C-alpha angles and dihedrals in degrees: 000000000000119000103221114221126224108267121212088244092058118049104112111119136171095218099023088172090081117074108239097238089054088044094047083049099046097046088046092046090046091058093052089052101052087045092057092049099065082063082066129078109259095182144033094217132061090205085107122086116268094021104261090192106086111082111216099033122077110220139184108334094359089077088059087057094048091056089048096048092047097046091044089053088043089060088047091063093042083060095053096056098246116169115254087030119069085083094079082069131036091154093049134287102233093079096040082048095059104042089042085056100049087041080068094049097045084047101044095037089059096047087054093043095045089055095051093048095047096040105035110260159325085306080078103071121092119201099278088048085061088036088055092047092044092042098052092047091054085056093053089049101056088040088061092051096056115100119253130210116287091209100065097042086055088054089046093050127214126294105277112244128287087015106166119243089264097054089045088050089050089055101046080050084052090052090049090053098045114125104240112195120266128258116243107275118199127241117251122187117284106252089060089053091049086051084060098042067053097056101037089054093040084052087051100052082047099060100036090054079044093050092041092047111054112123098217142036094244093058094047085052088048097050092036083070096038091058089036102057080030084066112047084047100062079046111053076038087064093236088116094054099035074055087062101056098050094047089047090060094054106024095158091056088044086050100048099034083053094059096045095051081051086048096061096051090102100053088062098064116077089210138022099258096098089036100064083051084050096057095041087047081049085053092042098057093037097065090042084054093057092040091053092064087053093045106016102043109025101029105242133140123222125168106178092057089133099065088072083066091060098052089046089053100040090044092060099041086054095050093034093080087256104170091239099057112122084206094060094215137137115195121177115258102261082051088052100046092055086049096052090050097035080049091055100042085056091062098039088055091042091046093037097051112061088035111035085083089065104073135200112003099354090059083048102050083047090050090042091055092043083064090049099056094035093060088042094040080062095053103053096045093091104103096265112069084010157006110311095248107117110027081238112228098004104059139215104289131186097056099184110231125254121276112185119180097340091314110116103209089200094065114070118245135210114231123178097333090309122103120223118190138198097299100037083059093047085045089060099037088048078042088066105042092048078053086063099039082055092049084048101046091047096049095043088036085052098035128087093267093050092052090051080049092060089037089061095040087056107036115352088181098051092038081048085049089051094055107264123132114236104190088058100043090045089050093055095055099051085051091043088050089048104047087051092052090046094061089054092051094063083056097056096041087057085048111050091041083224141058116215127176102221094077089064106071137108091268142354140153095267117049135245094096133119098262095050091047088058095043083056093058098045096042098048092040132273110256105023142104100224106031097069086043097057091035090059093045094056090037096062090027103056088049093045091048096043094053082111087063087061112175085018102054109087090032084057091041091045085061097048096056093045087050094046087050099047090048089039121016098158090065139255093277114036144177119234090248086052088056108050093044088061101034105031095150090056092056099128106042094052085089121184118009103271096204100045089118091052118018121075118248107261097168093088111121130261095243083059093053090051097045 
């Protein structure tokens, strides 16, 4: 073991009063302390979720403890130097230390507050309840103590004069979170490179069957800070950028690895309950994946997209044999499919043509209103007040399930010893065709066409100046959106059995919707593969997790959003040119570009995009 010195450049610190080797030793003693308190009782009663009450064996919230307190024991050595761990962080240890510690207090606090309010309360906690609260703070102590980079704290600037303790306390948070560049790592063969493209997709299948499967509320709140504060740590760490530069250099493996790892998620559930989340999560983040070409490519603002998912769906129900189609039809599903995203290009042209000459707010209140009368077109058409076309409110019911080549996806089936039922095989047929939206959306994103979408995004005037034509490049990529959209709609109608008019609409309390659809994009990060894709999947999780909250979920969600886009505004997921236009003082501390790997390359010149 090396003990590391305080260098000149680093000599920042939140709490300087406390010598960096005792603070290093006290952050690190107080992980392994809060990890060896999950292994104590922390109630009496195992009226609370996960049963507190056995010593020696970690149960329910007190698991997620024990990570936090591992991994926050695990930076502290880092920091120390010790051989076998520097790895962890190639950026520095002292941030990831800190965010990982007061991952473990946030954790663990909640845990102890949730019990005395559900229990009624401090008379609740046993010993090992009032060990796990001492012995989190004592991590956060010593992290506080540890030096920051200088660097970053001369980009960021000092606080400005007169700044209120909160604002001073923001900007020292700010400090803590400031990339910092990466130190030279050394190349290693191939085939070890591609086993850790392997890990890191095995840990996140891992994670994500771990978020989807908690049995209770309070487990999914507990694991939702734990991932949060997990993940600003590997970032401000560098292994996600030091990620990035390994998937980058093999981005078909990381695409189709990707898609494997996403493929076995079925076989890790023992019934269908986390499977039918799964599939909605796959349409989700389909739609959001269509709707990205037309935001986050091409720059243009459409709130109705939405209603693109409707046609897609009512076109299919009508043309599926569903007992309640006026057309009286029954196509088989690739038929179907075609019909759903032919059905939806068609709108998107019709609807494209006579507005995507309006821009900014005048091409969204257009796109806003589309939704509008689509969702009341739909429910007129019932005889009475229309045309019987779509049964109106009611819908159009009894949506036969899917039968390709001989497999009906509504049985359940038997495969290698596992048992997959109706929405596991839904999960892999919407699986594949989210396989083909992504293929779509990285040819059209890297072709000619992709590169006039990002000249106009960025500056419609100056792409018009270098020759390309704006109405029809902006009218491919409305058809192209919609007919995405469209594709995942078939899929919905056969899974939900229905088609009803009132999901499609500009916001409502479950997503899909349109504003949840945009929020998907933006959150996860405009541009990119996988930022809309892991936007979509948190923004229909973490409402479907907090139900139990009732009055409070979406006001608690709400916050959530507002706090992730303050920290982070240019999304989860985002492309170097997202970055710096939202940090430019940080330039040169970004680093590599984390999304090489997913995100399409918008840096080509305009004059390419013209040519």
């Amino acid at each position: 073991m090396s003990t590391q010195t305080t260098s000149p450049a680093e000599r920042t610190a939140l709490l300087p009063v406390i010598p960096p080797n005792v603070a290093r030793a006290t952050a690190t003693a107080g992980g392994v302390l809060t990890a060896a308190s999950a292994f104590l009782a922390w109630t009496w009663t195992s009226a609370f979720p996960g049963d507190l009450t056995i010593s020696g064996y970690p149960g329910g919230l007190q698991v997620l403890t024990l990570v936090a307190g591992v991994l926050t024991a695990l930076f502290g050595l880092a920091s120390y130097g010790v051989r076998g761990t520097r790895w962890l962080a190639p950026a520095g240890a002292n941030g990831p230390v800190l965010l990982l510690a007061l991952g473990a207090l946030g954790t663990t606090w909640y845990t102890l507050l949730a019990i005395s309010a559900e229990l009624g309360g401090l008379a609740n906690w046993e010993p090992g309840a009032w060990f796990a609260a001492i012995a989190s703070v004592l991590a956060v102590v010593g992290a506080l103590g540890l030096p920051f980079d200088e660097k970053a704290a001369a980009s960021l600037g000092a606080p400005a004069p007169g700044a209120t303790p909160l604002q001073q306390a923001w900007h020292t948070v700010r400090l803590a979170l400031a990339p910092r560049p990466l130190r030279a790592a050394k190349r290693v063969p191939a085939y070890q490179e591609i086993l850790i493209i392997v890990g890191i997709l095995g840990l996140g299948l891992l994670v994500f069957t771990y978020g989807i499967g908690t049995a209770y509320g309070e487990l999914f709140v507990g694991f939702l800070i734990l991932a949060a504060f997990g993940v600003a740590a590997a970032s401000k760490a560098g292994l996600l950028a030091r990620a990035s530069e390994i998937t980058s250099r093999y981005r078909g493996v990381t695409m189709a690895g990707a898609f494997v790892a996403a493929a076995l998620f079925p076989f890790t559930q023992t019934d269908d309950q986390y499977a039918t989340v799964g599939v909605n999560i796959l349409i989700f983040a389909t739609v959001a994946l269509g709707l990205n070409i037309v935001v986050g490519l091409a720059g243009l603002l459409d709130l109705g997209y939405v209603a693109f998912l409707g046609v897609g769906a009512y076109a299919a129900a009508l043309v599926s044999g569903a007992t309640a189609s006026s057309i009286g039809v029954h196509f088989p599903f690739w038929a179907a499919v075609l019909t759903g995203a032919v059905a939806s290009m068609v709108f998107g042209v019709a609807i494209g043509a006579p507005t995507l000459r309006l821009r900014g707010d005048y091409l969204a209140i257009v796109t806003l209103g589309f939704g509008e009368i689509f969702r009341i077109a739909v429910n007129n058409m019932d005889g009475k007040s229309g045309p019987d076309v779509t049964n109106g409110s009611n819908g159009i019911p009894n949506i036969p399930d899917v039968n390709i080549f001989g497999l009906d996806l509504g049985a359940t089936h038997d495969i290698g010893g596992f048992t997959l039922g109706r929405f596991a095989n839904y999960y892999l047929l919407m699986l594949l065709i989210t396989a083909i939206v992504v293929l779509v959306f990285s040819r059209s994103g890297d072709s000619r066409i992709g590169r006039a979408w990002v000249a106009i995004r960025e500056d419609e005037t100056a792409a018009l100046a270098m020759g390309i034509n704006g109405f029809k490049v902006k009218l491919i990529a409305f058809a192209l959106g919609a007919s995405l959209a469209g594709l995942a709609g078939t899929v919905q109608a056969h899974v939900q059995y229905t088609v009803v008019p009132d999901p499609y609409q500009f916001a409502g309390p479950v997503p899909p919707n349109s504003a949840f659809l945009l929020a998907a994009v933006v959150l996860g990060g405009m541009g990119t593969i996988s930022g809309p894709l892991l936007g979509a999947a948190l923004l229909y999780l973490i409402p479907y997790k907090l139900q139990f909250m009732q009055d409070y979920q979406l006001l608690l969600f709400g916050v959530a959003l507002v706090v992730l886009m303050r920290l982070r505004p240019e999304g989860m997921i985002a492309s170097r040119r997202q970055k710096l236009e939202f940090h430019e003082d940080d330039e040169e501390l970004l680093g590599p570009d984390p999304v090489a790997a997913t995100g399409t390359e918008d840096s080509v010149g305009l004059s390419k995009a013209g040519a």
